[in-house]
C-alpha cells in the first residue's frame, strides 16, 4: 500500500481526483477515501468506521458533507512538489530507489558500484575514497547496472552455476549445475536449461500469481466492504436500512390484522345488539298481543259474570250473544311462548372468516366440484334423502344447484356446480367465502383420472381457497375398475403439492357419504375453534 493511501481500498489519495479525496470520519478521526465512504455509507445518514465501528453522522446523507483531510492534502501537495523537483535534478533517482547502504557510511544511500573494489558507494564517498591517482582509475558504474552476483557450484567451487537440471530424479536434490556437473559429474547427459531462462520463467509465473492474487484481493476487499455495509444495515438502531424496513413491514402487517380484528369485533358486537333489538321488538309485539287478549278475556269474563246473575228471561234472551262471545274469545289463538322461547341465552359461533353466527347452527358453504358425471348431484341428493330413482337421474347440471343439509350443529349449504368442460372456468366464481371444497372423482372413469387430478390441482392452487380444507370423494366404490386402478389414482393424488383429505363413497348405495360429511364438520370445527355437537 502507498504511504498516503486509503486503508480500505489501498489506493493513493489524490488532491485532484474527487473520488480519491481523503474524508475524515469525525466520530473517530480515521480517514478513508471519498469512494469508499460512498460505498460503506450507501443510502444511510451515518457511516460506521471500517476500523473501529464508531458511527459518524452524514449531514443530509451526502458523503461530500464529510470534512476533507486538509492536512493530508497539503502534505501530499508539498511532497508532490518536492519529488517532482528532485526528479528533475536527481540523475540517480532510480539508484536511490534501491535504497542500498553506502559501504563507507551506512547513513548514506549508495548510487555507484565500484567494479574493482566491489563496493557500493554514495556520490560523496565515491569521490573521497577514489580521489588518489590510482584509485580514480577504478571503473564505477551506476548501481542499477551492477552485474548480478555470481553463484558458485557447491561441488566444483571454482565453477559458476550456469544451468538447471530438468530431470525429475534431480528435482529433490540441488538441480543447479556447473559446466563440470553437466559434462562429467552427476548431471551428465541430463536434460537442462540455462539458469537465466529458468529464473525468467519462474519470474513470469510469479508475476502471473501476483496478478491473480491482486485480483483476488480486490474481490475479497470488495466482499468485506459489502459485508460491512450489510452488517450496518442489519444492525439494530439504524434509522434506515433493511432491518428497520422489514420490521416496519411486519409491524404494518400486524397493525392491519389488529384493525381487521377490531373491525370484526365491532361487527360481531353490533350483530349481537341487532339480534337483541329484533328479539325485543318481536317479544314486545307478542306481549302487546297477549295483553290485548288478556283485556279481551277480562271483559268477556265480566260480561259472563253479569249474565250469571241476570233474570231467567233476560239471560235466555241473550243466550246466543253470550255463547258466541264466550266461544269466540276462547277460540282466539293464544300463542303463548314456551319457556325455551323466552330463554335469554344467545347461541353463537364463529366461522373461519371471524364472522359471528347467531343460532344453534353454524352456517358453512361447501363447494362441490369435479368432472361432469363424477356423481356430485347424486351425492347431494343422497344427502337430502331424495328417492333413489330421483337421486340417480342421469341429468348433467348446466349451472349450479344449491342444497342445504343439517349435520350435527352445522347447516351446510352445498353449491353443486356443473362439471362439463365449458363450465369449469366458472368454478372460481364460487370460491368466495367457501368453508370447504368437496371434490368428486368418478372411480370408474379410469381414462379421465389424469384430467380429474389436473383440474383438482388447478382448484387447489387458487389463492382464494388456500386455507380451505379440500375433501376428495372417490365415488362408485362398488365399481370393479376402481379396485384395479386405485394405486394409479392414489399416486397421482399424492403427487399434488398439498394433500387433500381422501375418502371413498358410493352414491348408488349411499355408503361412505355420511362419514365424509362427518369428517368435514369435524375439520370445520377444528378450524373454527368450535365443537361439533
Ligand atoms: N352406479 C353408480 N352410478 C352413479 C354413482 N354416482 C353417480 N352415478 C351416475 O352417474 C351419472 C352422473 O351423475 P351426476 O351426479 O349427475 O354427476 P355430476 O357430477 O353431477 O355431473 P355434472 O352435473 O355433469 O357435473 C348419473 O346417471 C348417476 O346415476 C355411483 O356411485 N354408482
Ligand atoms: Mg350435477
XYZ file of C-alpha atoms and ligand atoms in Angstrom:
566
model
C 0.000 0.000 0.000
C 1.084 3.538 -0.680
C 2.232 5.578 2.302
C -0.532 8.097 1.582
C -3.300 5.762 0.505
C -6.751 4.786 1.714
C -6.528 1.840 4.136
C -9.770 0.354 2.792
C -9.134 0.212 -0.974
C -5.322 0.627 -0.800
C -5.454 3.284 -3.495
C -3.486 6.531 -3.263
C -5.290 9.684 -2.134
C -5.305 12.417 -4.701
C -5.822 16.173 -4.291
C -7.088 16.247 -7.877
C -9.365 13.155 -8.182
C -12.625 13.888 -6.255
C -13.253 10.148 -5.704
C -9.837 9.793 -4.051
C -10.241 12.835 -1.816
C -9.469 11.901 1.862
C -12.587 12.312 4.059
C -12.397 12.477 7.868
C -14.801 10.303 9.913
C -15.366 12.828 12.703
C -16.737 10.174 15.072
C -13.325 8.516 15.442
C -10.824 10.646 13.447
C -9.962 7.955 10.878
C -9.633 8.926 7.228
C -10.887 6.991 4.195
C -11.264 7.979 0.552
C -14.467 9.511 -0.860
C -15.427 6.476 -2.983
C -15.020 4.041 -0.034
C -17.084 6.372 2.150
C -19.830 6.328 -0.502
C -19.782 2.529 -0.758
C -19.849 1.980 3.034
C -22.474 4.630 3.759
C -24.828 3.549 0.961
C -28.087 5.452 1.304
C -27.690 5.935 5.075
C -27.379 9.057 7.128
C -24.465 7.774 9.124
C -21.374 5.729 8.447
C -19.634 3.084 10.543
C -15.828 3.383 10.634
C -14.421 0.236 8.937
C -11.577 0.172 11.511
C -13.258 0.681 14.880
C -17.072 0.646 14.015
C -17.556 4.142 15.501
C -20.542 5.866 13.908
C -20.186 9.269 12.197
C -23.304 11.154 11.117
C -23.501 12.202 7.449
C -25.421 15.501 7.306
C -28.035 15.285 4.548
C -26.886 11.758 3.652
C -24.307 13.250 1.249
C -20.728 11.994 1.697
C -19.497 15.341 0.345
C -20.580 16.888 3.634
C -17.833 14.898 5.459
C -14.783 17.167 6.070
C -11.782 16.764 3.778
C -8.492 15.894 5.479
C -6.808 19.194 4.509
C -3.622 18.456 6.498
C -3.088 15.302 4.455
C -3.911 17.066 1.193
C -1.393 19.845 1.909
C 1.281 17.321 2.883
C 0.706 15.401 -0.324
C 0.877 18.592 -2.406
C 4.183 19.519 -0.768
C 5.687 16.055 -1.148
C 4.498 16.000 -4.742
C 6.225 19.297 -5.455
C 9.440 18.199 -3.721
C 9.508 14.904 -5.533
C 8.945 16.429 -8.934
C 11.745 18.997 -8.401
C 14.053 16.245 -7.096
C 13.184 14.038 -10.047
C 14.106 16.891 -12.374
C 17.572 17.373 -10.890
C 18.413 13.932 -9.465
C 20.015 11.776 -12.143
C 20.407 8.891 -9.626
C 16.755 8.712 -8.635
C 16.473 5.076 -9.843
C 19.580 4.028 -7.874
C 18.239 5.727 -4.743
C 15.032 3.723 -5.078
C 17.135 0.559 -4.468
C 17.867 2.053 -1.033
C 21.192 0.244 -0.510
C 23.600 1.429 2.160
C 26.898 3.044 1.178
C 29.735 0.666 2.268
C 31.725 3.654 3.605
C 28.947 5.345 5.553
C 25.869 3.334 6.427
C 23.817 6.509 6.722
C 24.314 7.307 3.057
C 22.363 5.767 0.189
C 24.635 4.122 -2.374
C 24.306 5.055 -6.055
C 27.580 3.660 -7.527
C 29.182 0.247 -7.669
C 32.985 0.084 -7.941
C 33.728 -2.897 -10.191
C 37.297 -3.170 -8.804
C 36.682 -2.750 -5.042
C 33.265 -4.441 -5.454
C 31.704 -1.927 -3.093
C 28.518 0.136 -3.080
C 29.168 3.860 -2.671
C 27.286 7.128 -2.421
C 28.363 10.065 -4.599
C 30.318 11.724 -1.821
C 32.170 8.589 -0.585
C 32.878 7.545 -4.159
C 34.743 10.862 -4.644
C 36.546 10.805 -1.296
C 37.691 7.139 -1.408
C 38.737 7.196 -5.064
C 40.477 10.561 -5.116
C 44.034 9.233 -5.460
C 45.627 8.817 -8.859
C 45.480 5.012 -8.778
C 42.026 4.605 -7.345
C 40.478 7.216 -9.588
C 41.028 4.769 -12.451
C 38.589 2.261 -10.874
C 35.564 1.756 -13.008
C 32.428 2.888 -11.178
C 29.036 2.185 -12.662
C 25.507 3.187 -11.544
C 24.139 0.697 -9.015
C 21.287 -0.268 -11.368
C 23.914 -1.590 -13.814
C 25.730 -3.648 -11.162
C 26.179 -7.200 -12.501
C 24.195 -9.851 -10.698
C 26.240 -11.772 -8.095
C 27.811 -14.961 -9.415
C 26.804 -18.244 -7.705
C 29.500 -20.920 -7.471
C 28.868 -24.636 -7.763
C 28.722 -26.432 -4.405
C 30.705 -29.406 -5.782
C 33.112 -27.537 -8.044
C 33.720 -24.278 -6.212
C 35.822 -22.717 -8.969
C 32.948 -23.124 -11.433
C 29.941 -20.840 -11.720
C 26.404 -22.253 -11.703
C 25.155 -21.826 -15.247
C 22.416 -24.426 -15.746
C 19.428 -26.002 -14.087
C 18.900 -29.745 -14.426
C 15.326 -30.583 -15.547
C 15.460 -34.340 -14.838
C 12.650 -35.329 -12.451
C 15.037 -37.508 -10.408
C 17.254 -34.449 -9.689
C 14.341 -32.267 -8.618
C 14.663 -33.057 -4.887
C 18.439 -32.636 -4.742
C 20.028 -29.426 -5.958
C 19.180 -29.092 -9.643
C 21.748 -26.275 -10.062
C 24.816 -27.310 -12.028
C 28.044 -26.002 -13.467
C 29.872 -26.969 -16.632
C 31.727 -29.790 -14.769
C 28.483 -31.217 -13.330
C 26.941 -31.167 -16.798
C 29.819 -32.725 -18.746
C 31.436 -35.070 -16.191
C 29.507 -35.002 -12.914
C 26.226 -36.413 -11.659
C 24.108 -34.464 -14.169
C 25.985 -35.843 -17.140
C 23.606 -36.407 -20.060
C 20.641 -34.840 -18.162
C 18.211 -32.523 -19.892
C 18.943 -28.963 -18.668
C 18.308 -25.267 -19.387
C 20.210 -22.029 -18.807
C 19.799 -20.663 -15.278
C 18.689 -17.238 -16.703
C 15.872 -18.890 -18.658
C 14.759 -20.870 -15.614
C 14.766 -17.710 -13.462
C 12.910 -15.704 -16.111
C 10.274 -18.462 -16.422
C 9.877 -18.521 -12.657
C 9.589 -14.725 -12.502
C 6.912 -14.841 -15.196
C 4.969 -17.409 -13.198
C 5.289 -15.342 -10.012
C 4.110 -12.245 -11.904
C 1.042 -14.209 -13.063
C 0.357 -15.343 -9.477
C 0.814 -11.797 -8.278
C -1.685 -10.518 -10.838
C -4.172 -13.224 -9.868
C -3.698 -12.575 -6.134
C -4.136 -8.844 -6.646
C -7.403 -9.506 -8.480
C -8.490 -11.859 -5.683
C -7.525 -9.303 -3.084
C -9.709 -6.691 -4.816
C -12.618 -9.164 -4.848
C -12.075 -10.076 -1.172
C -11.786 -6.409 -0.143
C -14.949 -5.628 -2.083
C -16.713 -8.514 -0.343
C -15.524 -7.298 3.073
C -16.872 -3.842 2.269
C -20.205 -5.318 1.172
C -20.367 -7.420 4.369
C -19.664 -4.271 6.370
C -22.495 -2.396 4.751
C -24.807 -5.426 5.166
C -23.879 -5.669 8.872
C -24.550 -1.972 9.172
C -27.962 -2.309 7.524
C -28.817 -5.231 9.808
C -27.564 -3.542 12.991
C -30.462 -2.590 15.277
C -30.759 1.103 15.998
C -30.065 2.324 12.474
C -32.870 4.606 11.359
C -32.798 3.384 7.746
C -31.726 0.034 6.317
C -33.334 -3.272 5.522
C -33.688 -4.370 9.166
C -35.821 -1.350 10.041
C -37.751 -1.599 6.766
C -38.518 -5.286 7.353
C -39.509 -4.643 10.971
C -41.782 -1.837 9.804
C -43.417 -4.133 7.227
C -44.017 -6.753 9.952
C -45.478 -4.067 12.247
C -47.715 -2.851 9.406
C -48.917 -6.404 8.811
C -49.882 -6.823 12.470
C -51.434 -3.368 12.513
C -53.604 -4.388 9.558
C -54.548 -7.606 11.390
C -55.398 -5.640 14.558
C -57.509 -3.207 12.531
C -59.300 -6.104 10.797
C -59.881 -7.912 14.126
C -61.162 -4.740 15.770
C -63.491 -4.173 12.804
C -64.736 -7.784 13.007
C -65.174 -7.491 16.782
C -67.231 -4.305 16.360
C -69.307 -6.024 13.639
C -69.847 -9.094 15.863
C -70.945 -6.986 18.839
C -73.219 -4.973 16.547
C -74.715 -8.260 15.268
C -75.482 -9.290 18.870
C -77.057 -5.877 19.567
C -79.105 -6.059 16.379
C -80.209 -9.576 17.261
C -81.233 -8.436 20.776
C -83.143 -5.415 19.369
C -85.008 -7.559 16.846
C -85.846 -10.074 19.544
C -87.088 -7.356 21.942
C -89.269 -5.890 19.159
C -90.770 -9.287 18.419
C -91.332 -10.028 22.140
C -92.844 -6.559 22.554
C -95.349 -7.268 19.758
C -96.096 -10.669 21.254
C -96.570 -9.104 24.692
C -98.916 -6.408 23.327
C -100.959 -9.049 21.507
C -101.198 -11.134 24.689
C -102.088 -8.069 26.813
C -104.877 -7.166 24.359
C -106.083 -10.749 24.530
C -105.924 -10.661 28.310
C -108.016 -7.489 28.312
C -110.495 -9.169 25.999
C -110.698 -12.246 28.281
C -111.205 -9.878 31.252
C -114.094 -8.012 29.622
C -115.670 -11.295 28.399
C -115.427 -12.715 31.944
C -117.127 -9.574 33.380
C -119.936 -9.901 30.813
C -120.359 -13.591 31.643
C -120.297 -12.893 35.434
C -123.000 -10.271 34.926
C -125.026 -12.750 32.849
C -124.863 -15.316 35.646
C -126.870 -13.057 37.960
C -129.382 -11.954 35.299
C -133.127 -12.847 35.491
C -134.077 -16.048 33.729
C -135.917 -14.357 30.889
C -133.101 -11.876 30.244
C -130.287 -14.430 30.266
C -132.210 -16.640 27.862
C -132.945 -13.649 25.719
C -129.185 -13.007 25.394
C -128.250 -16.693 25.127
C -126.849 -16.571 21.585
C -124.793 -13.385 22.167
C -123.288 -14.674 25.382
C -122.341 -18.084 23.980
C -120.914 -16.507 20.815
C -118.809 -14.093 22.899
C -117.560 -16.884 25.175
C -116.751 -19.224 22.264
C -115.093 -16.582 20.086
C -112.916 -15.413 22.985
C -111.934 -18.997 23.832
C -111.239 -19.799 20.191
C -108.846 -16.878 19.702
C -105.268 -18.174 19.161
C -103.379 -17.621 22.352
C -99.785 -18.294 21.021
C -98.265 -18.307 24.486
C -94.471 -18.720 24.175
C -92.986 -21.800 25.769
C -90.122 -21.267 28.303
C -87.439 -22.237 25.760
C -88.579 -19.354 23.554
C -88.040 -16.980 26.447
C -84.520 -18.169 27.201
C -82.095 -15.281 27.396
C -79.184 -17.462 26.196
C -77.874 -16.315 22.821
C -76.268 -19.214 20.938
C -73.467 -18.170 18.644
C -70.426 -19.463 16.787
C -67.690 -18.141 14.524
C -66.680 -19.214 11.031
C -63.026 -19.108 9.978
C -63.502 -15.656 8.424
C -64.137 -14.430 12.032
C -67.802 -13.873 11.212
C -70.284 -14.271 14.091
C -73.184 -16.623 13.506
C -76.158 -16.431 15.827
C -78.241 -19.517 16.342
C -77.743 -23.160 17.058
C -76.384 -23.947 13.613
C -73.070 -22.878 12.169
C -73.507 -21.840 8.563
C -70.902 -23.249 6.207
C -70.607 -23.062 2.475
C -69.267 -26.172 0.743
C -68.425 -26.014 -2.958
C -68.916 -29.307 -4.784
C -66.642 -29.729 -7.805
C -65.468 -32.497 -10.115
C -65.646 -33.578 -13.755
C -69.041 -33.975 -15.400
C -70.714 -37.239 -14.469
C -68.487 -37.743 -11.379
C -71.565 -38.057 -9.148
C -71.796 -34.650 -7.418
C -75.533 -34.151 -7.849
C -76.211 -37.774 -6.941
C -74.233 -37.389 -3.683
C -76.111 -34.214 -2.680
C -79.462 -35.784 -3.475
C -78.474 -38.768 -1.369
C -77.711 -36.394 1.485
C -81.120 -34.773 1.026
C -82.632 -38.261 1.313
C -84.260 -37.943 -2.093
C -85.832 -41.114 -3.520
C -83.139 -43.309 -5.082
C -84.531 -43.086 -8.654
C -84.639 -39.267 -8.485
C -81.226 -39.103 -6.792
C -79.562 -41.070 -9.562
C -81.254 -39.314 -12.538
C -78.745 -39.045 -15.396
C -79.088 -35.287 -15.851
C -75.968 -33.154 -16.203
C -76.028 -29.906 -14.174
C -75.985 -26.981 -16.589
C -75.332 -24.225 -13.991
C -75.417 -24.997 -10.283
C -77.771 -26.379 -7.623
C -77.946 -25.239 -4.028
C -78.927 -27.699 -1.336
C -78.803 -27.245 2.422
C -78.483 -30.053 4.932
C -78.169 -30.054 8.705
C -75.464 -32.203 10.155
C -74.755 -32.014 13.885
C -74.517 -28.294 14.708
C -73.764 -27.364 11.091
C -76.018 -26.026 8.409
C -74.084 -26.992 5.273
C -75.010 -25.243 2.064
C -73.760 -27.287 -0.897
C -73.056 -25.391 -4.089
C -73.198 -28.228 -6.628
C -71.511 -26.742 -9.701
C -71.742 -28.335 -13.150
C -68.540 -30.106 -14.208
C -68.844 -30.012 -18.002
C -65.631 -28.677 -19.648
C -67.385 -25.490 -20.821
C -68.454 -24.724 -17.196
C -65.119 -25.356 -15.425
C -63.766 -21.826 -15.984
C -66.712 -20.610 -13.854
C -65.738 -22.700 -10.805
C -63.545 -19.915 -9.398
C -66.602 -17.646 -9.033
C -67.939 -19.992 -6.339
C -64.799 -19.950 -4.161
C -65.601 -16.736 -2.272
C -66.330 -17.457 1.393
C -66.190 -21.212 0.774
C -65.506 -23.078 4.009
C -64.644 -26.351 2.257
C -64.187 -27.857 -1.184
C -65.781 -31.252 -1.863
C -64.164 -32.689 -4.989
C -65.721 -35.809 -6.519
C -63.744 -38.226 -8.715
C -65.522 -40.992 -10.589
C -63.543 -44.084 -9.510
C -64.882 -45.931 -12.560
C -63.662 -43.373 -15.109
C -60.026 -44.571 -15.343
C -59.364 -42.742 -18.650
C -60.145 -39.407 -17.039
C -58.147 -39.813 -13.787
C -55.383 -37.516 -15.080
C -57.897 -34.914 -16.231
C -59.622 -35.032 -12.830
C -56.294 -34.588 -10.993
C -55.264 -31.733 -13.323
C -58.499 -29.858 -12.590
C -58.134 -30.585 -8.854
C -54.599 -29.195 -8.915
C -55.916 -26.016 -10.557
C -58.607 -25.687 -7.874
C -56.120 -26.213 -5.016
C -53.702 -23.658 -6.479
C -56.242 -20.838 -6.376
C -55.229 -18.311 -3.683
C -58.881 -17.771 -2.704
C -59.178 -21.271 -1.265
C -55.638 -21.759 0.011
C -56.879 -22.031 3.608
C -59.919 -24.151 2.690
C -59.869 -27.866 3.528
C -60.259 -29.972 0.378
C -62.154 -33.271 0.627
C -61.752 -35.704 -2.252
C -64.533 -38.291 -2.603
C -63.676 -41.230 -4.853
C -67.160 -42.219 -5.986
C -68.579 -45.577 -7.246
C -66.723 -47.562 -4.623
C -68.524 -50.665 -5.893
C -67.115 -50.281 -9.436
C -64.753 -53.089 -10.442
C -62.444 -50.631 -12.264
C -61.968 -48.738 -9.029
C -60.270 -51.638 -7.262
C -57.945 -52.442 -10.132
C -56.783 -48.891 -10.723
C -56.703 -47.441 -7.255
C -52.898 -47.361 -6.979
C -52.626 -45.241 -10.135
C -55.177 -42.752 -8.817
C -53.689 -42.598 -5.310
C -50.160 -41.996 -6.605
C -51.478 -39.129 -8.745
C -53.231 -37.683 -5.699
C -50.012 -37.985 -3.681
C -48.116 -36.006 -6.315
C -50.272 -32.917 -5.635
C -48.470 -30.027 -3.916
C -50.945 -30.153 -0.976
C -52.543 -33.326 0.342
C -56.356 -33.326 0.308
C -58.486 -35.490 2.648
C -59.316 -38.587 0.559
C -62.387 -40.799 1.111
C -64.391 -43.437 -0.764
C -68.130 -43.339 -1.265
C -70.881 -44.687 -3.438
C -73.825 -42.534 -4.388
C -75.796 -45.555 -5.625
C -75.751 -47.319 -2.238
C -75.134 -44.194 -0.162
C -72.188 -45.815 1.579
C -69.376 -43.586 2.836
C -71.193 -40.286 2.213
C -72.265 -39.620 5.821
C -68.753 -40.475 7.010
C -67.286 -37.825 4.696
C -69.778 -35.215 5.935
C -68.896 -36.214 9.491
C -65.171 -35.743 8.822
C -65.913 -32.468 7.067
C -67.773 -30.984 10.054
C -65.054 -32.210 12.447
C -62.472 -30.496 10.261
C -64.528 -27.281 10.068
C -64.983 -27.300 13.852
C -61.243 -27.634 14.315
C -60.697 -24.687 12.011
C -63.466 -22.602 13.560
C -62.437 -23.431 17.097
C -65.922 -24.808 17.839
C -67.052 -28.323 18.792
C -69.298 -30.445 16.584
C -72.192 -31.477 18.789
N -73.512 -46.931 -10.333
C -73.316 -45.713 -9.903
N -73.733 -44.689 -10.668
C -73.537 -43.434 -10.210
C -72.912 -43.200 -8.963
N -72.846 -41.852 -8.768
C -73.425 -41.281 -9.853
N -73.833 -42.224 -10.722
C -74.498 -41.973 -12.008
O -73.671 -41.191 -12.807
C -74.399 -40.266 -13.560
C -73.885 -38.844 -13.362
O -74.057 -38.481 -12.028
P -74.283 -36.958 -11.570
O -74.476 -36.991 -10.095
O -75.317 -36.287 -12.378
O -72.891 -36.360 -11.932
P -72.401 -34.859 -11.728
O -71.068 -34.924 -11.115
O -73.434 -34.086 -11.009
O -72.240 -34.362 -13.227
P -72.376 -32.876 -13.806
O -73.632 -32.317 -13.246
O -72.423 -33.058 -15.270
O -71.175 -32.135 -13.389
C -75.838 -40.395 -13.136
O -76.521 -41.141 -14.089
C -75.773 -41.192 -11.861
O -76.869 -42.049 -11.728
C -72.475 -44.329 -8.198
O -71.937 -44.247 -7.099
N -72.712 -45.569 -8.722
Mg -74.620 -32.469 -11.483
